[in-house]
Structure formats: structure tokens, C-alpha cells
JSON list of C-alpha atoms in Angstrom, two decimals:
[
{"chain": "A", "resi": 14, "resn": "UNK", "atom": "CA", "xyz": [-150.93, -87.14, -53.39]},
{"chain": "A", "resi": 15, "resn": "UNK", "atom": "CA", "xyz": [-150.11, -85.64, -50.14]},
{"chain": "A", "resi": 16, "resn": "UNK", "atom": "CA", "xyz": [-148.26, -86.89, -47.41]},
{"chain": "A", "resi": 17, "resn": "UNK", "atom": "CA", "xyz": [-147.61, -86.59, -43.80]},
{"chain": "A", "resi": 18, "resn": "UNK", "atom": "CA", "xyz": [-143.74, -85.08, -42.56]},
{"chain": "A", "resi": 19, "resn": "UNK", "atom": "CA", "xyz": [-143.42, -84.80, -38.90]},
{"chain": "A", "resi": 20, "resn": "UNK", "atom": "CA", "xyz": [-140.91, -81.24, -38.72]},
{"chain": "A", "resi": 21, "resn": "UNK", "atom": "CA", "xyz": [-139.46, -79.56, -35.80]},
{"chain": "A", "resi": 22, "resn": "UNK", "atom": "CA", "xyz": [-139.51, -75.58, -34.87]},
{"chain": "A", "resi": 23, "resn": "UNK", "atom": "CA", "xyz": [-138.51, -73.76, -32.26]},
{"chain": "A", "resi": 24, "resn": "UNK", "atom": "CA", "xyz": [-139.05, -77.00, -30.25]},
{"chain": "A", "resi": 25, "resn": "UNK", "atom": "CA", "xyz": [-142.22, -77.67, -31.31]},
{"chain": "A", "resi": 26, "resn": "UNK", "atom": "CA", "xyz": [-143.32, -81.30, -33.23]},
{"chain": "A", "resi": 27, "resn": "UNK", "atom": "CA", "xyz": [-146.15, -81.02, -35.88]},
{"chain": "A", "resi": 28, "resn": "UNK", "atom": "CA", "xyz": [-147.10, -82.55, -38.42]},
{"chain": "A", "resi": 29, "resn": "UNK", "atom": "CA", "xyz": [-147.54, -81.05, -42.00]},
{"chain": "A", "resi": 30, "resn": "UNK", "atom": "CA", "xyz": [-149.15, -82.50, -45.16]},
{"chain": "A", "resi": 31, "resn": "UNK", "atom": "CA", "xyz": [-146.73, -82.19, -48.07]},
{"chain": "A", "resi": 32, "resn": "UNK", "atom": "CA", "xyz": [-147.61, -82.47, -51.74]},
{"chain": "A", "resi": 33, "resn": "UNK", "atom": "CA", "xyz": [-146.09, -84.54, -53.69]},
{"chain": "A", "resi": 34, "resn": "UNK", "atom": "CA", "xyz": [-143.82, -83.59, -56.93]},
{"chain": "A", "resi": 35, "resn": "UNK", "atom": "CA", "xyz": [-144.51, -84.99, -60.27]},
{"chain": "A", "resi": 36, "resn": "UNK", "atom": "CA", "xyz": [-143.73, -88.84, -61.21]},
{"chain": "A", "resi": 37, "resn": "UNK", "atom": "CA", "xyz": [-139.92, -89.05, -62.29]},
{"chain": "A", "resi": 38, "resn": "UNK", "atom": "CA", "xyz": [-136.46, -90.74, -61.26]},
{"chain": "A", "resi": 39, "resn": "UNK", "atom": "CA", "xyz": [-134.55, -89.42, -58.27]},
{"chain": "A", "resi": 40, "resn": "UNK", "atom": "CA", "xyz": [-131.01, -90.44, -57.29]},
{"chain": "A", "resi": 41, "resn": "UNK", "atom": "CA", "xyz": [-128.37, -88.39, -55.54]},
{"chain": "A", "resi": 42, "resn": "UNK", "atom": "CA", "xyz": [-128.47, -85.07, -56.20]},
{"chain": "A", "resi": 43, "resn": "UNK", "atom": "CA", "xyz": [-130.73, -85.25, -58.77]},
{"chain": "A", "resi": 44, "resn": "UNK", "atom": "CA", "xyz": [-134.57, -85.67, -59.82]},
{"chain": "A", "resi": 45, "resn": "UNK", "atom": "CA", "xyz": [-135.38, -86.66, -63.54]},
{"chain": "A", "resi": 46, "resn": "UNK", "atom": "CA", "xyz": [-139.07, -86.45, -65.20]},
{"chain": "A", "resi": 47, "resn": "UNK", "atom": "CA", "xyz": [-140.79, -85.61, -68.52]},
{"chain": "A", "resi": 48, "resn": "UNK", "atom": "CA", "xyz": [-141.36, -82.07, -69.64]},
{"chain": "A", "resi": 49, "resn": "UNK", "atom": "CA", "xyz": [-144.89, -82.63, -70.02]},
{"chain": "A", "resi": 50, "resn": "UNK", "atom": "CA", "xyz": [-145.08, -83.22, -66.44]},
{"chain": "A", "resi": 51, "resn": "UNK", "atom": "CA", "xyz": [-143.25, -80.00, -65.56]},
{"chain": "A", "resi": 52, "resn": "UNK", "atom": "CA", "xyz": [-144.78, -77.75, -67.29]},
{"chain": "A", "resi": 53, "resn": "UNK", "atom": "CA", "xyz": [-148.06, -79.19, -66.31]},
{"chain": "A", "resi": 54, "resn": "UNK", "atom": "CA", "xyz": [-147.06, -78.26, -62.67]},
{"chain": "A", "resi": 55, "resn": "UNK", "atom": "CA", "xyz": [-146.12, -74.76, -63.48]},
{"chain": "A", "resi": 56, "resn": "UNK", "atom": "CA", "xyz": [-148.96, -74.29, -65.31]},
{"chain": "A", "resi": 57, "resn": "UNK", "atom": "CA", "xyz": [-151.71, -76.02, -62.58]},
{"chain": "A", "resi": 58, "resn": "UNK", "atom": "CA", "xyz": [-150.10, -73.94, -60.16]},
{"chain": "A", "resi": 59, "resn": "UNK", "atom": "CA", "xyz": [-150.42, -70.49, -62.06]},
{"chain": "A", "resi": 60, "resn": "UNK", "atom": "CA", "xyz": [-153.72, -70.31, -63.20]},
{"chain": "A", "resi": 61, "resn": "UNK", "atom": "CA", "xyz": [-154.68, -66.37, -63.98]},
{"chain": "A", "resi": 62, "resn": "UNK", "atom": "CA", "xyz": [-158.46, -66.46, -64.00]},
{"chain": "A", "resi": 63, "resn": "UNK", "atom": "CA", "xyz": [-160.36, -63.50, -65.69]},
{"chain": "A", "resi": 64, "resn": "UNK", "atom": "CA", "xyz": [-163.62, -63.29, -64.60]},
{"chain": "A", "resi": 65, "resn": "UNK", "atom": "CA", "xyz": [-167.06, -62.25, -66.38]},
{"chain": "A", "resi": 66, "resn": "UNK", "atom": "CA", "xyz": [-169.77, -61.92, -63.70]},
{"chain": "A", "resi": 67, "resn": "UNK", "atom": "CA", "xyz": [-172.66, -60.69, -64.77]},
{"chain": "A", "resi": 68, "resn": "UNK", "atom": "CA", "xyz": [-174.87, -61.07, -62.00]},
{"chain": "A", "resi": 69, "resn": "UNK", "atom": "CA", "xyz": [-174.97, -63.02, -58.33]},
{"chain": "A", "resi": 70, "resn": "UNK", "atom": "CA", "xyz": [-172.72, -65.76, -59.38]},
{"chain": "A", "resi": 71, "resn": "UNK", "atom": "CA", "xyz": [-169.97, -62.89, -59.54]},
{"chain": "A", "resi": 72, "resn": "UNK", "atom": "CA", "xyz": [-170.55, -61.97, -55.77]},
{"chain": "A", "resi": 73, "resn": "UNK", "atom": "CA", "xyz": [-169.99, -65.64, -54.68]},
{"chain": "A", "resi": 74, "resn": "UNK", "atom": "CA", "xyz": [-166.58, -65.20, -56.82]},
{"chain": "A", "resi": 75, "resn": "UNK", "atom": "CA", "xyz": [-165.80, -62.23, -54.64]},
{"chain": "A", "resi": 76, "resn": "UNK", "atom": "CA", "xyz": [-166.46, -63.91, -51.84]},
{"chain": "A", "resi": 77, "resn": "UNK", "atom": "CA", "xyz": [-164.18, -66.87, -52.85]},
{"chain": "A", "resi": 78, "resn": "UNK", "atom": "CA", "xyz": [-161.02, -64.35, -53.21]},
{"chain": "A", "resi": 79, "resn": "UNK", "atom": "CA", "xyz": [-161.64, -62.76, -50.32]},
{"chain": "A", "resi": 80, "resn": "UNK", "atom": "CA", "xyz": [-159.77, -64.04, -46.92]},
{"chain": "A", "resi": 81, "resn": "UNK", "atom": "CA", "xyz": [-161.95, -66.26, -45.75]},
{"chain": "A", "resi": 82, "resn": "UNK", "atom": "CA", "xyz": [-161.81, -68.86, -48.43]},
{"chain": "A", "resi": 83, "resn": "UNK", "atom": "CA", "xyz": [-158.62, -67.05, -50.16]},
{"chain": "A", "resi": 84, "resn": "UNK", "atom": "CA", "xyz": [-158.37, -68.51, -53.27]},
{"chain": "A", "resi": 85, "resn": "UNK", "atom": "CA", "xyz": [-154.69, -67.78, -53.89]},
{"chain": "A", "resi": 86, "resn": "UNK", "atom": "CA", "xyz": [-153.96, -71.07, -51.88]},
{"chain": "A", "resi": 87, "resn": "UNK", "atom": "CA", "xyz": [-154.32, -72.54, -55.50]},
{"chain": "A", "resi": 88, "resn": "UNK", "atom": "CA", "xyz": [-152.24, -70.36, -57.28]},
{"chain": "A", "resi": 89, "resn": "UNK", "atom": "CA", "xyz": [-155.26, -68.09, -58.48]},
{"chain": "A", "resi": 90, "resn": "UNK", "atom": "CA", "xyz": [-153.67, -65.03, -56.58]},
{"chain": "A", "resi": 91, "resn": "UNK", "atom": "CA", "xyz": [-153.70, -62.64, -59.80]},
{"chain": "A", "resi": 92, "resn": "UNK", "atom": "CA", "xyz": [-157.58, -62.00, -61.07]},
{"chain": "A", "resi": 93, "resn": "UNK", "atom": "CA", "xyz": [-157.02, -60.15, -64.48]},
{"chain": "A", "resi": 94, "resn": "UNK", "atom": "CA", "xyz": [-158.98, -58.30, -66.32]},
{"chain": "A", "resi": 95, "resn": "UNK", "atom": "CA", "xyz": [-156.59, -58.05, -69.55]},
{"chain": "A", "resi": 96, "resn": "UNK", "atom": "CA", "xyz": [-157.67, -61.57, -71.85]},
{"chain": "A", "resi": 97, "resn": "UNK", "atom": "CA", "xyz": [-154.33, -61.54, -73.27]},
{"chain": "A", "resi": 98, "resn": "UNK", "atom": "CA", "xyz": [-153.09, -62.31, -70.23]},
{"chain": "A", "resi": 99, "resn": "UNK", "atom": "CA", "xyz": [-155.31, -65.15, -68.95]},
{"chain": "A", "resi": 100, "resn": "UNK", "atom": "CA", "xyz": [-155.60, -68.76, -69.43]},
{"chain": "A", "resi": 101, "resn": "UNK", "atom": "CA", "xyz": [-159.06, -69.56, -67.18]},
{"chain": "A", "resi": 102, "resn": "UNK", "atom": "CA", "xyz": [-161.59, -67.65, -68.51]},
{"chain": "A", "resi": 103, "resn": "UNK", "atom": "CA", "xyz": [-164.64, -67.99, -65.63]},
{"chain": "A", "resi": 104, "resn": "UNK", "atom": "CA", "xyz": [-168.13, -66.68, -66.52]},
{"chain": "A", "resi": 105, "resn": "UNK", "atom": "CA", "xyz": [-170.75, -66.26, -64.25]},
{"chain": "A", "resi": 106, "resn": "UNK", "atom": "CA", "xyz": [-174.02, -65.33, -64.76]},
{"chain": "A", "resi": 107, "resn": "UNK", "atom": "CA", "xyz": [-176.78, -64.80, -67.17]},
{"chain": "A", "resi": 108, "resn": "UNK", "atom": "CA", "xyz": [-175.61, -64.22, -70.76]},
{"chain": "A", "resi": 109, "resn": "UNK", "atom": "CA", "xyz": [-178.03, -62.71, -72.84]},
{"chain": "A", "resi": 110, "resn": "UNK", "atom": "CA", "xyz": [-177.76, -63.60, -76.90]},
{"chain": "A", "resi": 111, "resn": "UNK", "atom": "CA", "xyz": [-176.72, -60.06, -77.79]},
{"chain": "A", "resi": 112, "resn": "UNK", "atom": "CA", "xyz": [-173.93, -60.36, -74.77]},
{"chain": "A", "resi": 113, "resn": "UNK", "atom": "CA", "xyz": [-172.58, -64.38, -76.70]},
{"chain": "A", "resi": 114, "resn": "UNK", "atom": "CA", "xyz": [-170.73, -62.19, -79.28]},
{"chain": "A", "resi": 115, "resn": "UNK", "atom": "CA", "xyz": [-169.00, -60.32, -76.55]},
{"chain": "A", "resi": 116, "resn": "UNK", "atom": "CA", "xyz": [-168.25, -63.55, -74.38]},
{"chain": "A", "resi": 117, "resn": "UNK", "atom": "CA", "xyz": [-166.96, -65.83, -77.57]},
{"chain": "A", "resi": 118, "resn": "UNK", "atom": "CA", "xyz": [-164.55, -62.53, -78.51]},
{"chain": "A", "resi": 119, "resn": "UNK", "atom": "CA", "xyz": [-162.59, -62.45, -75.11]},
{"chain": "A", "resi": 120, "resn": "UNK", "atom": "CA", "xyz": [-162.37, -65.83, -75.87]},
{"chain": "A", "resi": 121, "resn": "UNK", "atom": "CA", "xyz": [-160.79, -65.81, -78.97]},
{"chain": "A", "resi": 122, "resn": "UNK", "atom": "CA", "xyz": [-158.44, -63.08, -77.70]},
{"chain": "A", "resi": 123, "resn": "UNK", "atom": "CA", "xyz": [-157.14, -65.32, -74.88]},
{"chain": "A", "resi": 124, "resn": "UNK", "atom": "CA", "xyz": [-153.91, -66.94, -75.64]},
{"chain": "A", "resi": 125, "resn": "UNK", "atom": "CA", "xyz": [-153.13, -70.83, -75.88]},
{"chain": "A", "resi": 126, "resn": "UNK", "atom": "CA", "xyz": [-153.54, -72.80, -74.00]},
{"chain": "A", "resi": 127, "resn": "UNK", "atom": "CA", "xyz": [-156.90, -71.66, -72.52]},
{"chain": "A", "resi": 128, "resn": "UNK", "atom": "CA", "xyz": [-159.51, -73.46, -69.99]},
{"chain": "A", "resi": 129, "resn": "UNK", "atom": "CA", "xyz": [-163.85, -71.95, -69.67]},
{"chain": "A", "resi": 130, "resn": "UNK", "atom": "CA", "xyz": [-164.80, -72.79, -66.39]},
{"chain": "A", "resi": 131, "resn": "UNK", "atom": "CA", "xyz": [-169.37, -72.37, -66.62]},
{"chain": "A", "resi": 132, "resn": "UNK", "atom": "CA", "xyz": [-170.12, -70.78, -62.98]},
{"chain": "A", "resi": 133, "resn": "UNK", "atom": "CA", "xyz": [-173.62, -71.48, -62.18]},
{"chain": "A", "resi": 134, "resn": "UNK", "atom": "CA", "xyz": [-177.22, -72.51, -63.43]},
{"chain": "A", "resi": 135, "resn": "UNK", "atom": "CA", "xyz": [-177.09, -69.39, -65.65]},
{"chain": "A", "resi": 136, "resn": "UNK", "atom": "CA", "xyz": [-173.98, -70.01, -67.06]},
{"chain": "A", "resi": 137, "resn": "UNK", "atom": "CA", "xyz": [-174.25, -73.28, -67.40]},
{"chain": "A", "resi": 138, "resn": "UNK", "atom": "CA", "xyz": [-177.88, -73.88, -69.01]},
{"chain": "A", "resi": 139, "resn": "UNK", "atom": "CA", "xyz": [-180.15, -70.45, -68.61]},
{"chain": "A", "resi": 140, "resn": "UNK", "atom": "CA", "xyz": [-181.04, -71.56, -64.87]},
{"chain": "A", "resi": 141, "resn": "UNK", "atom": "CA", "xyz": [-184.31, -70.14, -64.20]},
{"chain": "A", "resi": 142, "resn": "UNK", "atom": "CA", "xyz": [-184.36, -67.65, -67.41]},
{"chain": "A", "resi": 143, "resn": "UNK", "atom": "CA", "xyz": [-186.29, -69.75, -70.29]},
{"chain": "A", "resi": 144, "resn": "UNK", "atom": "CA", "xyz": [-186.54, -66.65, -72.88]},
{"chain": "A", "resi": 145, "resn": "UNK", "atom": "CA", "xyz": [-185.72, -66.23, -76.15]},
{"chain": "A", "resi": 146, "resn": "UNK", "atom": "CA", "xyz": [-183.02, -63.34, -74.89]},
{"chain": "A", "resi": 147, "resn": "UNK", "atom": "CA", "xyz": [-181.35, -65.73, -72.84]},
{"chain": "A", "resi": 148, "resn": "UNK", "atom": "CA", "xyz": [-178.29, -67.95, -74.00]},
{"chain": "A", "resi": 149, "resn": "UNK", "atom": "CA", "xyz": [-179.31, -71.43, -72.59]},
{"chain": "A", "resi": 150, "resn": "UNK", "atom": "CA", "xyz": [-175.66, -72.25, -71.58]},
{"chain": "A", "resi": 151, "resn": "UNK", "atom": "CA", "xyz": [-172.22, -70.94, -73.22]},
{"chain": "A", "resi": 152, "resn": "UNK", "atom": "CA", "xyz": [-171.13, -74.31, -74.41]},
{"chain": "A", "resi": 153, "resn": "UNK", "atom": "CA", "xyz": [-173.26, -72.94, -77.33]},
{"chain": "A", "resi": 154, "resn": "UNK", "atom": "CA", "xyz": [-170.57, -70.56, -78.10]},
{"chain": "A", "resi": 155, "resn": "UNK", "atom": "CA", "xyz": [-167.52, -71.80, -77.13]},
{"chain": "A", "resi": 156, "resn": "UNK", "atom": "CA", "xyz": [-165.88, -74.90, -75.19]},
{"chain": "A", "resi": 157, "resn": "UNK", "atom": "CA", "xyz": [-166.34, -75.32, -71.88]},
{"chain": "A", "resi": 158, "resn": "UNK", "atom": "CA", "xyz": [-163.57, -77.67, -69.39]},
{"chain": "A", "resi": 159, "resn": "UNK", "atom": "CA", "xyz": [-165.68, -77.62, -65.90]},
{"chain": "A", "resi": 160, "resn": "UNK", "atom": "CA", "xyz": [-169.04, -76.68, -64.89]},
{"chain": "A", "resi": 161, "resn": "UNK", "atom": "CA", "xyz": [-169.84, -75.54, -61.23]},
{"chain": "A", "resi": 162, "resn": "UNK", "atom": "CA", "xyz": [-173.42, -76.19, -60.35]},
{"chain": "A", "resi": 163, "resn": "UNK", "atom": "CA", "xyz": [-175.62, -73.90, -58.14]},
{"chain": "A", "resi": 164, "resn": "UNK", "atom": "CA", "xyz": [-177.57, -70.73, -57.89]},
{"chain": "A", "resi": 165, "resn": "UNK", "atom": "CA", "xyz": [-175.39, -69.41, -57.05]},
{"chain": "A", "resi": 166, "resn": "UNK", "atom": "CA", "xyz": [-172.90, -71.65, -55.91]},
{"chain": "A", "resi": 167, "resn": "UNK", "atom": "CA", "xyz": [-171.00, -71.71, -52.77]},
{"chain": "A", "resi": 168, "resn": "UNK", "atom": "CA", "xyz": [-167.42, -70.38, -52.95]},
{"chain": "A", "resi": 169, "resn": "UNK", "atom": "CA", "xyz": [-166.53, -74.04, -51.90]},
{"chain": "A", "resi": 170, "resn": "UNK", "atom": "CA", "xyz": [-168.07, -75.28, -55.10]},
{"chain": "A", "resi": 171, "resn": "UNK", "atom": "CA", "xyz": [-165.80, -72.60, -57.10]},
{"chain": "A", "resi": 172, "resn": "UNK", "atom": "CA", "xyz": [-162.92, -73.48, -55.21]},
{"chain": "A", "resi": 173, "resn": "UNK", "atom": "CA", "xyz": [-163.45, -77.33, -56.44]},
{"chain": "A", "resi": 174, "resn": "UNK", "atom": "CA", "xyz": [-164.00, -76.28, -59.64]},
{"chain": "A", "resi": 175, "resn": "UNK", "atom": "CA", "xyz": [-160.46, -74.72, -59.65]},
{"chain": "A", "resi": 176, "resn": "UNK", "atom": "CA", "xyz": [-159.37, -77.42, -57.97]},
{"chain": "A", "resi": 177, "resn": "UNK", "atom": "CA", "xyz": [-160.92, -79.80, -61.30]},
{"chain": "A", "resi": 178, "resn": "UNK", "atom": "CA", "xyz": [-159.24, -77.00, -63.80]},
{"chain": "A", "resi": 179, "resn": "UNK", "atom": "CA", "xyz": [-155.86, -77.66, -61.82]},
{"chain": "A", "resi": 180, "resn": "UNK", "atom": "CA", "xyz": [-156.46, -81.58, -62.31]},
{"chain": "A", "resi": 181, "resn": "UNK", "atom": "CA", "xyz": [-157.40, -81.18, -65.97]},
{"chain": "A", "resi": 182, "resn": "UNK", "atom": "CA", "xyz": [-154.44, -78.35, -66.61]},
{"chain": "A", "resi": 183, "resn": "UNK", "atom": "CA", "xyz": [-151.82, -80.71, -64.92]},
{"chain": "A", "resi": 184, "resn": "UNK", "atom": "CA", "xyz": [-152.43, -83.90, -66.69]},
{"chain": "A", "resi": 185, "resn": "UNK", "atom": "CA", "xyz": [-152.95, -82.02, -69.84]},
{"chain": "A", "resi": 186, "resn": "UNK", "atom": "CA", "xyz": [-150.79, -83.22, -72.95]},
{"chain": "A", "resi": 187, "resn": "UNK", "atom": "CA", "xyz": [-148.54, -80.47, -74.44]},
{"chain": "A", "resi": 188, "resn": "UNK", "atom": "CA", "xyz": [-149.80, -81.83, -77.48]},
{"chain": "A", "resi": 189, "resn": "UNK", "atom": "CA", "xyz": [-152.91, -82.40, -77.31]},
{"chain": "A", "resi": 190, "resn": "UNK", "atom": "CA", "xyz": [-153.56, -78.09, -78.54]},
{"chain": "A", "resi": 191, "resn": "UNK", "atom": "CA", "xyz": [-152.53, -79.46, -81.96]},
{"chain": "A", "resi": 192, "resn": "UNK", "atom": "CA", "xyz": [-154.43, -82.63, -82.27]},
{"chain": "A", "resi": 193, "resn": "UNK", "atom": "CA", "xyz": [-157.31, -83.63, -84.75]},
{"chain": "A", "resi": 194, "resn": "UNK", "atom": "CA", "xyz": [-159.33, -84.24, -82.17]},
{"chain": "A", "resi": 195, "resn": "UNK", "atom": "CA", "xyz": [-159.14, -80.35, -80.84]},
{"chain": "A", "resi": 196, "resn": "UNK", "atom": "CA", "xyz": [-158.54, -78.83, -83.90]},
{"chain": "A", "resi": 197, "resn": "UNK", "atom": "CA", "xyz": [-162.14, -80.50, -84.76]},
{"chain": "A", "resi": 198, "resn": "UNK", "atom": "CA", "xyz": [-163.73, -79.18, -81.25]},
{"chain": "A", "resi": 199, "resn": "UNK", "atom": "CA", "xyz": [-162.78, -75.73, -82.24]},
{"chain": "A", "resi": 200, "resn": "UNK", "atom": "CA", "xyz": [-164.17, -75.90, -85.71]},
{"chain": "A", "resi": 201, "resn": "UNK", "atom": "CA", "xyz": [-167.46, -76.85, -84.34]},
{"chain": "A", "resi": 202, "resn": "UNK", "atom": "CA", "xyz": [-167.59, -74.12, -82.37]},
{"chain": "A", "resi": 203, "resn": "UNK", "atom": "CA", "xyz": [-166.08, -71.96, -85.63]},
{"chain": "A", "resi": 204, "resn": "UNK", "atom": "CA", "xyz": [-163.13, -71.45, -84.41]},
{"chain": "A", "resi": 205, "resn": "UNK", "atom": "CA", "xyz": [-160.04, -71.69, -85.88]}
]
């Protein structure tokens, strides 16, 4: 939750929203919460997304990290192209079948924890492309956190998509990687 702080420069009142911190105790001197919240707020907070654009969706993604809409505001400053050193994994576009092996392997090559953000109709059921060359979606392949609708969509509809992978990476368990319930999502997807 934000809230509003009046502040005073140079002579000058204004008023400024100000994000909150995480839940926790303060006192004097002091501020005491759980690790799980913490690390949650690093983590929500420095998101390196690697993208794999394939087609349109990958110009609105240009368009998003340009200055205009500037999606480093959310922590999203560094777009790698190195999986080993990315935790959002954002694909956009039309996958064809012979391209899913390619897509589930700098997947698998991503280090825990990891988020698959689906950007657009393509990569998020086929869109328009019906054929039998055409992967109808890559939740066939692997798991995927938050889809962003449109053809393509808007680079406000990627920037609340981010803004849902923040949500999702913030309130995120540190345990919940080494649950049943996980360990039997990635085995459906033959993972291990």
C-alpha cells in the first residue's frame, strides 16, 4: 500500500506517494519482520527478465523498456540475455513445435526460483495460427505464472503483467520451491 507524505524542498510543499515496507514490528531504532517477507521484497524488486520474442509481441516489449513507459520503474532495469542469470523468463510470440525444445531448455537452464510470464495470443494459446506447426500455448511445455492477453498487447498490459509477477514473487513462500505440491507441477511437465 502506498501512502501520501507531504515533504518540503527548496521551499516548495508536495506531496509524494510512498510505498509501504513489509508487515513487521517497529520500535525505536529498530524494525523487526520475517525473512520470508524480506527476501520477497528484494526479490519483487529485482526481477531480471530475459526475453524470447519471436515476432510482434517482442516490439511491444521494446517499446515497454524504452523511455516512455520505462520499465525499470519496477526494478526490470537489466534485460539479459544469459538464462543463468534470470529469474522471469518472458516469451513472446509464435512458438513453432520444432522451436518448444528450444524454449523448455532455457528454461531448465534458468536458476531457482524462476517465474514464465506468456506475452500474447501466440504465446499464450496459438492466437490466430491453428496449424499443426504451431505450439497452441507454452503451458504445454513448461509452467506458466501470468499471462498477458492481446495481439499484441499494449506495453501497459506488459507492464501489469510485471506488476502481477512482482505480486506473485513478493508473497511467494521460500518454501513453497520444495513442496509436494511443486515438485508434482514440475513432474507433469517432466521436469525434475
Amino acid at each position: 500500500m502506498a501512502r501520501p507524505v507531504q515533504y518540503n524542498i527548496y521551499g516548495q510543499t508536495d506531496v509524494k506517494l510512498v510505498k509501504e515496507g513489509p508487515e513487521g514490528y517497529m520500535g525505536e531504532g529498530f524494525f523487526g519482520t520475517t525473512l520470508d517477507k524480506v527476501v520477497g521484497l528484494a526479490r519483487k524488486n529485482s526481477i531480471w527478465p530475459l526475453p524470447f520474442a519471436t515476432s510482434c509481441c517482442g516490439i511491444e516489449f521494446m517499446a515497454t523498456m524504452a523511455s516512455h513507459y520505462d520499465l525499470a520503474r519496477f526494478g526490470s532495469e537489466r534485460v539479459g540475455f544469459s538464462p543463468r542469470q534470470c529469474d522471469l523468463l518472458m516469451v513472446m510470440g509464435t512458438i513453432a513445435k520444432k522451436m518448444a525444445p528450444v524454449v523448455k531448455q532455457v528454461y531448465l537452464q534458468m536458476a531457482e526460483p524462476r517465474w514464465v510470464l506468456a506475452m500474447g495470443a501466440c504465446a499464450s494459446s496459438g492466437g490466430i495460427f491453428d496449424t499443426y506447426s504451431v505450439l497452441q500455448g507454452i503451458d504445454q511445455i513448461i509452467p506458466v505464472d501470468v499471462y498477458v492477453p492481446g495481439c499484441p498487447p499494449r506495453p501497459e498490459a506488459v507492464i501489469d503483467g510485471i506488476i502481477k509477477i512482482q505480486e506473485l514473487v513478493g508473497n511467494e513462500s521460500l518454501r513453497r520451491r520444495n513442496s509436494d505440491k511443486y515438485k508434482q507441477l514440475m513432474e507433469s511437465y517432466g521436469i525434475q
